[in-house]
Each structure stands twice: as structure tokens, then as C-alpha cells.
mmCIF file of C-alpha atoms in Angstrom:
data_model
loop_
_atom_site.group_PDB
_atom_site.id
_atom_site.type_symbol
_atom_site.label_atom_id
_atom_site.label_comp_id
_atom_site.label_asym_id
_atom_site.label_seq_id
_atom_site.Cartn_x
_atom_site.Cartn_y
_atom_site.Cartn_z
ATOM 1 C CA MET A 1 6.595 19.707 -12.422
ATOM 2 C CA SER A 2 6.151 17.845 -9.132
ATOM 3 C CA HIS A 3 6.766 14.108 -9.011
ATOM 4 C CA PHE A 4 5.838 12.143 -5.893
ATOM 5 C CA LEU A 5 8.707 9.686 -6.090
ATOM 6 C CA GLY A 6 9.225 8.738 -2.455
ATOM 7 C CA SER A 7 7.430 7.277 0.537
ATOM 8 C CA ARG A 8 7.239 10.501 2.563
ATOM 9 C CA LEU A 9 3.798 12.017 1.996
ATOM 10 C CA ASP A 10 4.690 15.541 3.140
ATOM 11 C CA ARG A 11 7.725 15.771 0.835
ATOM 12 C CA GLN A 12 7.424 17.430 -2.563
ATOM 13 C CA TRP A 13 9.648 16.204 -5.387
ATOM 14 C CA PHE A 14 10.636 18.309 -8.394
ATOM 15 C CA ILE A 15 12.758 17.519 -11.419
ATOM 16 C CA VAL A 16 14.400 20.821 -12.387
ATOM 17 C CA ARG A 17 16.881 21.855 -15.049
ATOM 18 C CA HIS A 18 20.189 23.338 -13.889
ATOM 19 C CA VAL A 19 20.981 25.947 -16.537
ATOM 20 C CA GLN A 20 24.679 26.348 -15.763
ATOM 21 C CA MET A 21 25.408 22.632 -15.339
ATOM 22 C CA ARG A 22 23.038 21.719 -18.203
ATOM 23 C CA LYS A 23 21.596 18.659 -16.502
ATOM 24 C CA ASP A 24 18.493 17.616 -14.601
ATOM 25 C CA MET A 25 18.487 17.903 -10.826
ATOM 26 C CA LEU A 26 16.179 16.486 -8.156
ATOM 27 C CA LEU A 27 14.854 19.118 -5.771
ATOM 28 C CA THR A 28 12.934 18.114 -2.630
ATOM 29 C CA VAL A 29 10.958 20.349 -0.267
ATOM 30 C CA THR A 30 10.059 19.003 3.183
ATOM 31 C CA PRO A 31 8.445 20.707 6.205
ATOM 32 C CA LYS A 32 10.485 20.819 9.382
ATOM 33 C CA SER A 33 9.936 17.785 11.581
ATOM 34 C CA PRO A 34 8.702 18.321 15.172
ATOM 35 C CA ASP A 35 11.566 16.038 16.283
ATOM 36 C CA CYS A 36 14.252 18.109 14.549
ATOM 37 C CA LYS A 37 16.711 19.486 17.122
ATOM 38 C CA LEU A 38 18.420 21.772 14.620
ATOM 39 C CA PRO A 39 16.993 25.337 14.567
ATOM 40 C CA PHE A 40 15.975 26.624 11.136
ATOM 41 C CA ASP A 41 16.200 30.289 12.169
ATOM 42 C CA SER A 42 20.001 30.317 12.044
ATOM 43 C CA SER A 43 21.795 30.899 8.755
ATOM 44 C CA SER A 44 24.916 29.312 10.221
ATOM 45 C CA ASN A 45 23.050 26.018 10.717
ATOM 46 C CA SER A 46 21.836 26.065 7.123
ATOM 47 C CA GLN A 47 25.296 26.788 5.716
ATOM 48 C CA GLY A 48 27.029 24.429 8.134
ATOM 49 C CA LEU A 49 24.775 21.480 7.263
ATOM 50 C CA ALA A 50 25.164 22.176 3.541
ATOM 51 C CA ASP A 51 28.972 22.236 3.904
ATOM 52 C CA LEU A 52 28.893 19.028 5.938
ATOM 53 C CA LEU A 53 26.892 17.080 3.347
ATOM 54 C CA GLN A 54 28.948 18.472 0.458
ATOM 55 C CA ALA A 55 32.154 17.403 2.204
ATOM 56 C CA ILE A 56 31.191 13.722 1.946
ATOM 57 C CA LYS A 57 33.167 12.207 -0.913
ATOM 58 C CA HIS A 58 32.740 8.467 -1.258
ATOM 59 C CA PRO A 59 32.391 6.207 -4.328
ATOM 60 C CA TYR A 60 29.229 4.622 -2.864
ATOM 61 C CA ILE A 61 27.470 7.745 -1.516
ATOM 62 C CA TRP A 62 25.235 9.919 -3.726
ATOM 63 C CA PRO A 63 26.355 13.584 -3.567
ATOM 64 C CA VAL A 64 24.277 16.490 -2.244
ATOM 65 C CA SER A 65 24.662 19.607 -4.378
ATOM 66 C CA ASP A 66 23.048 22.078 -1.978
ATOM 67 C CA LEU A 67 20.810 22.372 1.077
ATOM 68 C CA VAL A 68 18.850 25.331 2.468
ATOM 69 C CA LEU A 69 16.940 25.539 5.763
ATOM 70 C CA GLN A 70 14.249 28.116 4.994
ATOM 71 C CA LYS A 71 13.481 30.184 8.084
ATOM 72 C CA GLU A 72 10.190 31.873 7.128
ATOM 73 C CA GLN A 73 8.326 28.792 5.915
ATOM 74 C CA GLN A 74 10.247 26.288 8.097
ATOM 75 C CA ILE A 75 11.091 23.954 5.225
ATOM 76 C CA ALA A 76 14.207 22.085 4.132
ATOM 77 C CA ILE A 77 15.217 22.320 0.460
ATOM 78 C CA VAL A 78 17.692 19.744 -0.871
ATOM 79 C CA LEU A 79 19.227 19.714 -4.362
ATOM 80 C CA GLN A 80 21.017 16.671 -5.767
ATOM 81 C CA PRO A 81 21.690 15.134 -9.197
ATOM 82 C CA PHE A 82 18.775 13.323 -10.806
ATOM 83 C CA ASN A 83 19.450 9.747 -11.888
ATOM 84 C CA SER A 84 17.371 8.657 -14.877
ATOM 85 C CA LYS A 85 17.867 4.996 -13.950
ATOM 86 C CA GLY A 86 16.205 5.482 -10.583
ATOM 87 C CA SER A 87 16.844 3.658 -7.345
ATOM 88 C CA LEU A 88 17.639 0.129 -6.298
ATOM 89 C CA LYS A 89 13.906 -0.363 -5.738
ATOM 90 C CA ASP A 90 13.307 0.439 -9.409
ATOM 91 C CA LEU A 91 15.831 -2.243 -10.332
ATOM 92 C CA ILE A 92 14.291 -4.815 -7.987
ATOM 93 C CA ARG A 93 10.669 -4.077 -8.951
ATOM 94 C CA ASN A 94 11.406 -3.285 -12.624
ATOM 95 C CA THR A 95 9.686 0.134 -12.438
ATOM 96 C CA ARG A 96 10.418 3.608 -13.781
ATOM 97 C CA PRO A 97 11.874 6.258 -11.442
ATOM 98 C CA GLN A 98 8.949 8.619 -12.195
ATOM 99 C CA SER A 99 6.398 5.973 -11.161
ATOM 100 C CA ALA A 100 4.364 6.589 -8.019
ATOM 101 C CA TRP A 101 5.703 5.079 -4.818
ATOM 102 C CA SER A 102 2.534 3.045 -4.331
ATOM 103 C CA ALA A 103 3.103 1.317 -7.679
ATOM 104 C CA LYS A 104 6.673 0.458 -6.713
ATOM 105 C CA THR A 105 5.699 -1.096 -3.383
ATOM 106 C CA THR A 106 2.836 -3.201 -4.761
ATOM 107 C CA THR A 107 4.811 -4.587 -7.697
ATOM 108 C CA GLN A 108 6.608 -7.824 -6.835
ATOM 109 C CA ASN A 109 9.428 -9.214 -8.921
ATOM 110 C CA LYS A 110 11.583 -12.308 -8.723
ATOM 111 C CA GLY A 111 14.494 -10.534 -7.033
ATOM 112 C CA LEU A 112 18.152 -10.109 -8.002
ATOM 113 C CA SER A 113 20.821 -12.651 -8.778
ATOM 114 C CA LEU A 114 23.210 -13.908 -6.108
ATOM 115 C CA LYS A 115 26.102 -11.993 -7.687
ATOM 116 C CA GLN A 116 24.140 -8.732 -7.637
ATOM 117 C CA ILE A 117 23.014 -9.215 -4.037
ATOM 118 C CA ARG A 118 26.571 -9.827 -2.861
ATOM 119 C CA LEU A 119 28.071 -6.853 -4.746
ATOM 120 C CA TYR A 120 25.352 -4.277 -4.069
ATOM 121 C CA GLY A 121 25.074 -5.324 -0.441
ATOM 122 C CA ARG A 122 28.807 -4.870 0.095
ATOM 123 C CA GLN A 123 28.771 -1.442 -1.588
ATOM 124 C CA ILE A 124 26.012 -0.261 0.759
ATOM 125 C CA LEU A 125 27.847 -1.651 3.788
ATOM 126 C CA GLU A 126 31.015 0.231 2.808
ATOM 127 C CA ALA A 127 29.067 3.507 2.663
ATOM 128 C CA LEU A 128 27.632 2.898 6.153
ATOM 129 C CA ILE A 129 31.061 2.017 7.542
ATOM 130 C CA TYR A 130 32.504 5.246 6.130
ATOM 131 C CA LEU A 131 29.841 7.348 7.860
ATOM 132 C CA LYS A 132 30.474 5.595 11.175
ATOM 133 C CA GLU A 133 34.247 6.012 10.896
ATOM 134 C CA ASN A 134 33.732 9.766 10.412
ATOM 135 C CA ASN A 135 31.552 10.004 13.528
ATOM 136 C CA PHE A 136 28.277 10.510 11.633
ATOM 137 C CA PRO A 137 25.030 9.470 13.343
ATOM 138 C CA PRO A 138 23.288 6.296 12.125
ATOM 139 C CA HIS A 139 21.556 6.653 8.792
ATOM 140 C CA LYS A 140 18.171 5.386 10.134
ATOM 141 C CA HIS A 141 16.546 5.626 6.679
ATOM 142 C CA LEU A 142 18.163 2.753 4.823
ATOM 143 C CA HIS A 143 15.810 1.145 2.289
ATOM 144 C CA SER A 144 15.909 0.370 -1.425
ATOM 145 C CA GLY A 145 14.327 3.732 -2.319
ATOM 146 C CA ASN A 146 17.260 5.575 -0.702
ATOM 147 C CA VAL A 147 19.855 3.658 -2.691
ATOM 148 C CA ILE A 148 20.585 5.121 -6.136
ATOM 149 C CA TYR A 149 21.463 2.605 -8.857
ATOM 150 C CA LYS A 150 23.575 3.584 -11.841
ATOM 151 C CA SER A 151 25.723 1.474 -14.200
ATOM 152 C CA GLY A 152 26.089 -1.473 -11.850
ATOM 153 C CA VAL A 153 26.961 0.635 -8.794
ATOM 154 C CA CYS A 154 24.802 1.427 -5.736
ATOM 155 C CA TYR A 155 25.006 4.799 -3.981
ATOM 156 C CA LEU A 156 23.593 5.508 -0.524
ATOM 157 C CA SER A 157 21.382 8.630 -0.459
ATOM 158 C CA GLY A 158 18.973 10.345 1.926
ATOM 159 C CA LEU A 159 21.722 11.573 4.244
ATOM 160 C CA ASP A 160 19.843 14.799 5.023
ATOM 161 C CA ASN A 161 17.257 12.721 6.925
ATOM 162 C CA MET A 162 19.890 11.954 9.577
ATOM 163 C CA PHE A 163 20.059 15.622 10.618
ATOM 164 C CA LEU A 164 16.461 16.778 10.130
ATOM 165 C CA GLY A 165 14.713 14.458 12.609
ATOM 166 C CA TYR A 166 12.489 12.542 10.217
ATOM 167 C CA SER A 167 11.350 9.025 11.116
ATOM 168 C CA SER A 168 11.022 6.214 8.618
ATOM 169 C CA SER A 169 8.378 3.515 8.297
ATOM 170 C CA LEU A 170 10.960 0.860 9.147
ATOM 171 C CA GLN A 171 11.913 2.767 12.269
ATOM 172 C CA GLN A 172 8.331 2.515 13.498
ATOM 173 C CA LEU A 173 8.258 -1.196 12.664
ATOM 174 C CA LEU A 174 11.563 -1.968 14.398
ATOM 175 C CA TYR A 175 11.149 0.241 17.465
ATOM 176 C CA ARG A 176 10.082 -2.613 19.758
ATOM 177 C CA LYS A 177 13.188 -4.576 18.824
ATOM 178 C CA ILE A 178 15.816 -1.886 19.197
ATOM 179 C CA ARG A 179 14.351 0.470 21.823
ATOM 180 C CA ASN A 180 17.103 3.101 22.260
ATOM 181 C CA ASN A 181 19.806 1.025 20.567
ATOM 182 C CA ILE A 182 20.107 3.335 17.565
ATOM 183 C CA GLU A 183 23.176 1.516 16.260
ATOM 184 C CA ALA A 184 21.094 -1.613 15.648
ATOM 185 C CA LEU A 185 18.606 0.238 13.451
ATOM 186 C CA ASP A 186 20.885 0.382 10.395
ATOM 187 C CA VAL A 187 21.741 -3.316 10.784
ATOM 188 C CA LEU A 188 18.101 -4.402 10.819
ATOM 189 C CA CYS A 189 17.273 -2.036 7.950
ATOM 190 C CA PHE A 190 20.081 -3.623 5.954
ATOM 191 C CA GLY A 191 18.590 -7.054 6.719
ATOM 192 C CA HIS A 192 15.244 -5.863 5.345
ATOM 193 C CA LEU A 193 16.978 -4.533 2.225
ATOM 194 C CA LEU A 194 18.840 -7.828 1.782
ATOM 195 C CA PHE A 195 15.548 -9.722 1.963
ATOM 196 C CA GLU A 196 13.934 -7.443 -0.639
ATOM 197 C CA MET A 197 16.856 -7.910 -3.034
ATOM 198 C CA THR A 198 16.470 -11.680 -2.654
ATOM 199 C CA CYS A 199 12.688 -12.163 -2.702
ATOM 200 C CA GLY A 200 11.531 -9.119 -4.679
ATOM 201 C CA ARG A 201 9.220 -7.892 -1.911
ATOM 202 C CA GLU A 202 9.469 -6.142 1.438
ATOM 203 C CA LEU A 203 9.294 -7.798 4.832
ATOM 204 C CA ASP A 204 6.006 -7.015 6.577
ATOM 205 C CA SER A 205 7.328 -7.786 10.079
ATOM 206 C CA ALA A 206 10.348 -6.759 12.152
ATOM 207 C CA HIS A 207 11.963 -10.200 11.836
ATOM 208 C CA PRO A 208 11.463 -12.747 9.062
ATOM 209 C CA ASP A 209 9.476 -15.854 10.022
ATOM 210 C CA SER A 210 9.745 -19.411 8.751
ATOM 211 C CA ASP A 211 7.620 -18.642 5.680
ATOM 212 C CA ASP A 212 9.849 -15.685 4.796
ATOM 213 C CA TYR A 213 12.991 -17.783 5.110
ATOM 214 C CA ALA A 214 11.395 -20.458 2.938
ATOM 215 C CA GLN A 215 11.057 -17.907 0.104
ATOM 216 C CA CYS A 216 14.792 -17.168 0.072
ATOM 217 C CA LYS A 217 16.014 -18.856 -3.079
ATOM 218 C CA HIS A 218 19.683 -18.474 -2.115
ATOM 219 C CA PRO A 219 20.856 -20.473 0.953
ATOM 220 C CA GLU A 220 23.855 -18.132 1.300
ATOM 221 C CA VAL A 221 21.588 -15.119 1.752
ATOM 222 C CA LYS A 222 19.398 -17.008 4.199
ATOM 223 C CA GLU A 223 22.502 -17.639 6.312
ATOM 224 C CA VAL A 224 23.292 -13.911 6.398
ATOM 225 C CA LEU A 225 19.692 -13.073 7.351
ATOM 226 C CA GLU A 226 19.807 -15.556 10.216
ATOM 227 C CA PHE A 227 23.075 -13.960 11.348
ATOM 228 C CA ILE A 228 21.500 -10.477 11.346
ATOM 229 C CA PHE A 229 18.153 -11.391 12.932
ATOM 230 C CA ASN A 230 19.555 -13.832 15.487
ATOM 231 C CA LYS A 231 17.324 -13.622 18.574
ATOM 232 C CA SER A 232 19.647 -15.473 20.943
ATOM 233 C CA LYS A 233 22.189 -12.638 21.223
ATOM 234 C CA GLU A 234 22.700 -8.967 20.443
ATOM 235 C CA TYR A 235 22.436 -7.738 16.900
ATOM 236 C CA PRO A 236 25.749 -7.638 14.980
ATOM 237 C CA SER A 237 27.379 -4.363 13.970
ATOM 238 C CA ILE A 238 27.634 -3.104 10.395
ATOM 239 C CA GLY A 239 31.326 -4.049 10.381
ATOM 240 C CA GLU A 240 30.551 -7.598 11.520
ATOM 241 C CA VAL A 241 27.971 -8.009 8.753
ATOM 242 C CA ALA A 242 30.491 -6.710 6.168
ATOM 243 C CA GLY A 243 33.003 -9.260 7.510
ATOM 244 C CA HIS A 244 30.652 -12.179 6.869
ATOM 245 C CA ASP A 245 32.015 -14.781 4.459
ATOM 246 C CA PHE A 246 29.251 -13.965 2.004
ATOM 247 C CA PHE A 247 30.624 -10.422 1.388
ATOM 248 C CA THR A 248 34.391 -10.871 1.725
ATOM 249 C CA SER A 249 34.932 -12.087 -1.844
ATOM 250 C CA CYS A 250 33.574 -8.920 -3.500
ATOM 251 C CA ASN A 251 35.817 -6.971 -5.861
ATOM 252 C CA LEU A 252 35.175 -3.299 -5.107
ATOM 253 C CA VAL A 253 36.760 -1.603 -8.116
ATOM 254 C CA GLU A 254 35.426 1.888 -7.345
ATOM 255 C CA LEU A 255 36.825 1.771 -3.809
ATOM 256 C CA LYS A 256 40.305 1.029 -5.179
ATOM 257 C CA THR A 257 40.331 3.613 -7.955
ATOM 258 C CA ASN A 258 38.664 6.382 -5.946
ATOM 259 C CA PRO A 259 39.375 5.804 -2.238
ATOM 260 C CA PRO A 260 37.371 7.999 0.178
ATOM 261 C CA GLN A 261 39.090 10.763 2.102
ATOM 262 C CA PRO A 262 38.539 11.649 5.773
ATOM 263 C CA ILE A 263 36.310 14.651 6.433
ATOM 264 C CA LYS A 264 37.777 17.730 8.078
ATOM 265 C CA LEU A 265 35.089 19.269 10.261
ATOM 266 C CA SER A 266 34.845 23.030 10.751
ATOM 267 C CA SER A 267 33.578 24.532 13.998
ATOM 268 C CA GLY A 268 30.096 24.940 12.502
ATOM 269 C CA MET A 269 30.042 21.301 11.395
ATOM 270 C CA LYS A 270 31.162 20.135 14.841
ATOM 271 C CA SER A 271 28.364 22.068 16.567
ATOM 272 C CA ILE A 272 25.788 20.478 14.258
ATOM 273 C CA MET A 273 27.189 16.991 14.893
ATOM 274 C CA LYS A 274 27.083 17.653 18.641
ATOM 275 C CA VAL A 275 23.381 18.585 18.531
ATOM 276 C CA ILE A 276 22.492 15.543 16.445
ATOM 277 C CA HIS A 277 24.395 13.057 18.620
ATOM 278 C CA LYS A 278 22.481 14.240 21.693
ATOM 279 C CA SER A 279 19.115 13.521 20.116
ATOM 280 C CA LYS A 280 17.412 10.166 20.623
ATOM 281 C CA LEU A 281 14.874 8.185 18.690
ATOM 282 C CA PRO A 282 11.366 9.644 18.985
ATOM 283 C CA LYS A 283 9.224 7.611 21.338
ATOM 284 C CA ILE A 284 6.684 5.863 19.143
ATOM 285 C CA SER A 285 5.044 3.290 21.419
ATOM 286 C CA THR A 286 5.874 0.768 24.108
ATOM 287 C CA GLU A 287 5.791 -2.951 23.568
ATOM 288 C CA ASN A 288 2.853 -3.526 25.911
ATOM 289 C CA GLY A 289 0.979 -0.537 24.569
ATOM 290 C CA GLU A 290 1.510 -1.627 20.994
ATOM 291 C CA LYS A 291 0.508 -5.172 21.822
ATOM 292 C CA LYS A 292 -2.610 -3.916 23.551
ATOM 293 C CA GLN A 293 -3.458 -1.707 20.598
ATOM 294 C CA VAL A 294 -2.953 -4.583 18.150
ATOM 295 C CA ASN A 295 -5.106 -6.931 20.242
ATOM 296 C CA GLY A 296 -7.841 -4.319 20.561
ATOM 297 C CA GLU A 297 -7.780 -3.655 16.847
ATOM 298 C CA SER A 298 -7.924 -7.391 16.136
ATOM 299 C CA LYS A 299 -10.953 -7.836 18.391
ATOM 300 C CA ARG A 300 -12.668 -4.851 16.810
ATOM 301 C CA LEU A 301 -12.127 -6.285 13.344
ATOM 302 C CA GLN A 302 -13.461 -9.655 14.490
ATOM 303 C CA ARG A 303 -16.612 -8.015 15.891
ATOM 304 C CA GLU A 304 -17.151 -6.078 12.666
ATOM 305 C CA ALA A 305 -16.619 -9.230 10.617
ATOM 306 C CA SER A 306 -19.123 -11.124 12.796
ATOM 307 C CA LYS A 307 -21.717 -8.358 12.408
ATOM 308 C CA THR A 308 -21.155 -8.309 8.672
ATOM 309 C CA ASN A 309 -21.582 -12.094 8.421
ATOM 310 C CA VAL A 310 -24.828 -12.020 10.433
ATOM 311 C CA LYS A 311 -26.166 -9.155 8.317
ATOM 312 C CA GLU A 312 -25.281 -10.938 5.084
ATOM 313 C CA SER A 313 -26.852 -14.169 6.382
ATOM 314 C CA ASN A 314 -30.127 -12.384 7.224
ATOM 315 C CA GLN A 315 -30.137 -10.692 3.836
ATOM 316 C CA ASN A 316 -29.628 -14.041 2.094
ATOM 317 C CA LYS A 317 -32.470 -15.623 4.095
ATOM 318 C CA SER A 318 -34.821 -12.748 3.277
ATOM 319 C CA LYS A 319 -33.893 -12.953 -0.373
ATOM 320 C CA LYS A 320 -34.488 -16.723 -0.476
ATOM 321 C CA LYS A 321 -37.869 -16.312 1.273
ATOM 322 C CA ALA A 322 -38.938 -13.594 -1.138
ATOM 323 C CA ASP A 323 -37.900 -15.693 -4.135
ATOM 324 C CA SER A 324 -39.827 -18.701 -2.774
ATOM 325 C CA GLU A 325 -42.999 -16.662 -2.222
ATOM 326 C CA GLY A 326 -42.669 -15.157 -5.691
ATOM 327 C CA ARG A 327 -42.434 -18.612 -7.240
ATOM 328 C CA LYS A 328 -45.518 -19.766 -5.298
ATOM 329 C CA ARG A 329 -47.570 -16.768 -6.438
ATOM 330 C CA LYS A 330 -46.495 -17.321 -10.011
ATOM 331 C CA THR A 331 -47.440 -21.026 -9.860
ATOM 332 C CA SER A 332 -50.802 -20.206 -8.288
ATOM 333 C CA ARG A 333 -51.626 -17.738 -11.024
ATOM 334 C CA THR A 334 -50.661 -20.244 -13.704
ATOM 335 C CA THR A 335 -52.553 -23.294 -12.377
ATOM 336 C CA THR A 336 -55.775 -21.586 -11.307
ATOM 337 C CA ALA A 337 -56.565 -19.737 -14.486
ATOM 338 C CA PRO A 338 -60.358 -19.958 -15.128
ATOM 339 C CA GLN A 339 -61.642 -22.113 -17.978
ATOM 340 C CA ILE A 340 -65.057 -21.051 -19.280
ATOM 341 C CA HIS A 341 -67.173 -23.798 -20.842
ATOM 342 C CA ALA A 342 -70.463 -21.883 -20.805
ATOM 343 C CA PRO A 343 -71.541 -18.341 -20.151
ATOM 344 C CA PRO A 344 -70.821 -17.927 -16.405
ATOM 345 C CA PRO A 345 -72.167 -15.283 -14.102
ATOM 346 C CA PRO A 346 -70.202 -12.146 -14.763
ATOM 347 C CA PRO A 347 -67.261 -11.887 -12.311
ATOM 348 C CA PRO A 348 -66.013 -8.565 -10.910
ATOM 349 C CA PRO A 349 -63.408 -6.764 -13.004
ATOM 350 C CA PRO A 350 -60.065 -8.596 -12.414
ATOM 351 C CA PRO A 351 -56.889 -6.725 -11.363
ATOM 352 C CA ALA A 352 -54.196 -5.957 -13.909
ATOM 353 C CA PRO A 353 -52.562 -9.315 -14.720
ATOM 354 C CA LEU A 354 -48.846 -9.854 -13.919
ATOM 355 C CA THR A 355 -48.577 -12.445 -16.654
ATOM 356 C CA ALA A 356 -50.149 -12.844 -20.069
ATOM 357 C CA PRO A 357 -53.991 -13.081 -19.818
ATOM 358 C CA PRO A 358 -55.627 -16.447 -20.561
ATOM 359 C CA PRO A 359 -57.128 -16.978 -24.009
ATOM 360 C CA PRO A 360 -60.729 -15.788 -24.467
ATOM 361 C CA ALA A 361 -63.576 -18.265 -24.048
ATOM 362 C CA PRO A 362 -64.863 -19.847 -27.248
ATOM 363 C CA PRO A 363 -68.008 -18.258 -28.645
ATOM 364 C CA VAL A 364 -71.283 -19.862 -27.529
ATOM 365 C CA SER A 365 -72.826 -21.641 -30.456
ATOM 366 C CA ILE A 366 -76.513 -20.774 -30.115
ATOM 367 C CA LYS A 367 -78.828 -20.468 -32.967
ATOM 368 C CA GLN A 368 -80.296 -17.084 -32.490
ATOM 369 C CA PRO A 369 -82.577 -14.815 -34.381
ATOM 370 C CA SER A 370 -81.150 -11.849 -36.144
ATOM 371 C CA SER A 371 -82.761 -9.357 -33.759
ATOM 372 C CA GLY A 372 -84.917 -8.989 -30.693
ATOM 373 C CA PRO A 373 -84.533 -9.230 -26.883
ATOM 374 C CA ARG A 374 -82.732 -12.593 -27.097
ATOM 375 C CA THR A 375 -79.977 -11.146 -29.189
ATOM 376 C CA ALA A 376 -79.534 -8.276 -26.749
ATOM 377 C CA LEU A 377 -79.378 -10.729 -23.822
ATOM 378 C CA LEU A 378 -76.626 -12.846 -25.365
ATOM 379 C CA THR A 379 -74.701 -9.762 -26.266
ATOM 380 C CA ASP A 380 -74.802 -8.628 -22.652
ATOM 381 C CA ILE A 381 -73.543 -12.043 -21.500
ATOM 382 C CA ARG A 382 -70.553 -11.918 -23.835
ATOM 383 C CA LYS A 383 -69.714 -8.445 -22.601
ATOM 384 C CA GLY A 384 -69.687 -9.660 -18.989
ATOM 385 C CA MET A 385 -72.283 -7.176 -17.855
ATOM 386 C CA LYS A 386 -74.265 -7.826 -14.733
ATOM 387 C CA LEU A 387 -77.659 -9.483 -15.492
ATOM 388 C CA LYS A 388 -80.854 -7.917 -14.205
ATOM 389 C CA LYS A 389 -83.031 -10.019 -11.968
ATOM 390 C CA THR A 390 -86.148 -11.325 -13.810
ATOM 391 C CA ASP A 391 -89.210 -13.389 -12.892
ATOM 392 C CA THR A 392 -89.875 -16.549 -14.897
ATOM 393 C CA PHE A 393 -93.207 -18.467 -15.326
ATOM 394 C CA ASP A 394 -93.121 -22.164 -16.090
ATOM 395 C CA LYS A 395 -95.781 -22.988 -18.688
ATOM 396 C CA SER A 396 -94.435 -26.351 -19.742
ATOM 397 C CA SER A 397 -96.697 -28.498 -17.516
ATOM 398 C CA PRO A 398 -99.744 -30.102 -19.284
ATOM 399 C CA LYS A 399 -103.075 -28.478 -18.960
ATOM 400 C CA VAL A 400 -105.732 -30.517 -17.080
#
């Protein structure tokens, strides 16, 4: 069954059962990136990259069980242990590992405690330092979803992304700040992760602003963030961040009981590392171009908002005018209802009434004979029929 657990839309996630090992594994399938400099049509590259990732043994790095670069379909298949507790993002947001990525990013929590932030941050820094000491390229994909959390320990994962040319959302956000300074990317990504652990939400800009700093409930963490995102000088290195007073007091038990060993690179591993080190960050956009695009988009949104407001205003005016005319027509019909005191000339047939018809006129009290032309005439009057024109002769004057 496929589970979309991560932020990469073109990556398929599967939880599979390893029969021999008798445990669940996480299998990912990802198409080859256009920026990948490593050919997929060579079996030596596939085996060499798998050996390289399997050779990494560190107490704060999540292991890779296997990797295959599939030549025919141009896809990368990665197999690693599945952690039922999920990632550091699941811990921060209080979500399940099988939950959709969109649910994890929209859920905001109160953040972690100061003790947790200090310990987990130092564990992640130690993993990054180990990769740098062994001449690995920058991770470039550091975020809370790529940090596995299990039994109070954080493990850095997503190492295959370093070699397969994928770009992260943070990389696109931070490109204007770092340009081709790839080393600074991991430092700024760690600053974003530190902010999320503290505030329970992600930064929506490359650098935190005054409002973001105001949300930091721990002054010690705010000091570290200001050290990382300092605009007056160059960004610090990962080692300099790990040497900050905030992290030096951590007790790293796992690092003492299971110290990492240096990696011995074969000729195939060295050739892969050489190809990767020559590659640069993909060119996303320039600062002026991005600024121009943002300004143009902002103006477009303002124009659309203005048009929408004018349209809504006209609709409201039309609606008010229609309601006013409807009230006038209703009042006119109510106040001008005819009142019949005597048999009137028969009016033309009225249109179908919109409201209840007025009460019928009271019967004309005329003493009438039981039959004859007079009775027929009064009957016609009550029925509202048109009277026929007649000639009358006045015989009431006295005779001379």
C-alpha cells in the first residue's frame, strides 16, 4: 500500500514487509532528477552508491538498507527501516507517521522543551559534522521530516538526496541568500529546524523577522538563531554552531557508547564522490528576477482584488435598489386596494394578485322582487359583467 508521507510530490512511499528480517521497511520510488549528474545506466554507479550509503555507521544517522538505480524506467529505489514513531516533525506537530504531509505542515503545536531542543539539535549537528569530516557533500535537505525520532534519539535521514540531484523547498527559499555558497545551506536549514522545534511551526521566510523572534519562548534559542542568521557577517559553519554555549553542555550517551568509524572509500565510491562534488546548486532564479516576479505578482493580485471589490460593490447596490423597489411595489399594492361602497362600474379583469386578494364587497341591501328584469340586472352587477347601454325616459315631472 502506498503512503504519501513526505513533501516530494513525485516520490511514492510504500510500507513493505521484509520476510527474512521479519520487520516493516520503508520503500521509496523516485524518478530521476534532471539535475542528477550520476548516470542511471551504469550498474557500477548503482552498486557503488548503495555501498557508500551502507558504509555510513553513526549513532545519529538513519541506516540505508539498499538502493537501486533502475536503468529502464530511470527511477531510484531506496529501502530503509520503517520507524513506527515517525519523524521529528511528527513529534513537534503531534501527528502520526502515516498522516499526509499536508496535515503535518498545517498543524501547529506549542513546540518542544528547552532540554529537548538542546539535545536533539546537538545530535543533528553531530551527524552533519561526521558527513563533512568524511568528505561528503552538504546534506541540502535538512528539515524535521528528514530527521527520524525514536526513543529520545534523533537520526538524520534522506542522505540519498545528496547524490540524486533533488532540490528541496528550503533550497528554493534560501537561494537568494546563499547563491553558490553550498556550505551555508545546511546551516540555514538547521536554523529553520531550530525555529520549528521552538515555535511549533515553520519559518515562511529565509530569515526570521522581529515577529518571529518575538514568538521564541526561550531566550537561549533566540540567541542561537541570531548567531546563525546574523546579517552583518558571513554565516557560521556547522562546527561553529555546534560549539555555541547552548549546545556544549549536552551529554551524548550514544556517541560515547557507539563512536562512529571513518569510512574507507573504494574506487567506485571515490568516482561517485568526485562527480557529486563537481555539481553545483541548480539555478533557480536571480535576486532581481525574483523580486520583479514577486512585485508583478503583488500588483496582479491587487488589481484582481480591486476588480473584485468593485464588482461586489455594484452587486450590493443593485441588490439594495431591487429590494427598495420591491418594498415600494408591495406598499403600493397594500395601500391602494379598492374599497367598494356601492355597485361600481365593472372594472377590467385584474391580473393575478401577488398578495392575498382584498375581502369581497358587502352585499347591496336592496329590496327586490323575487323575479323579473330587475333581479337579472342586479345579478349582472354582482357578477361584474359589463352593462349594456340603455335609454331612460324621465316621467317624474308633473303633468300640466
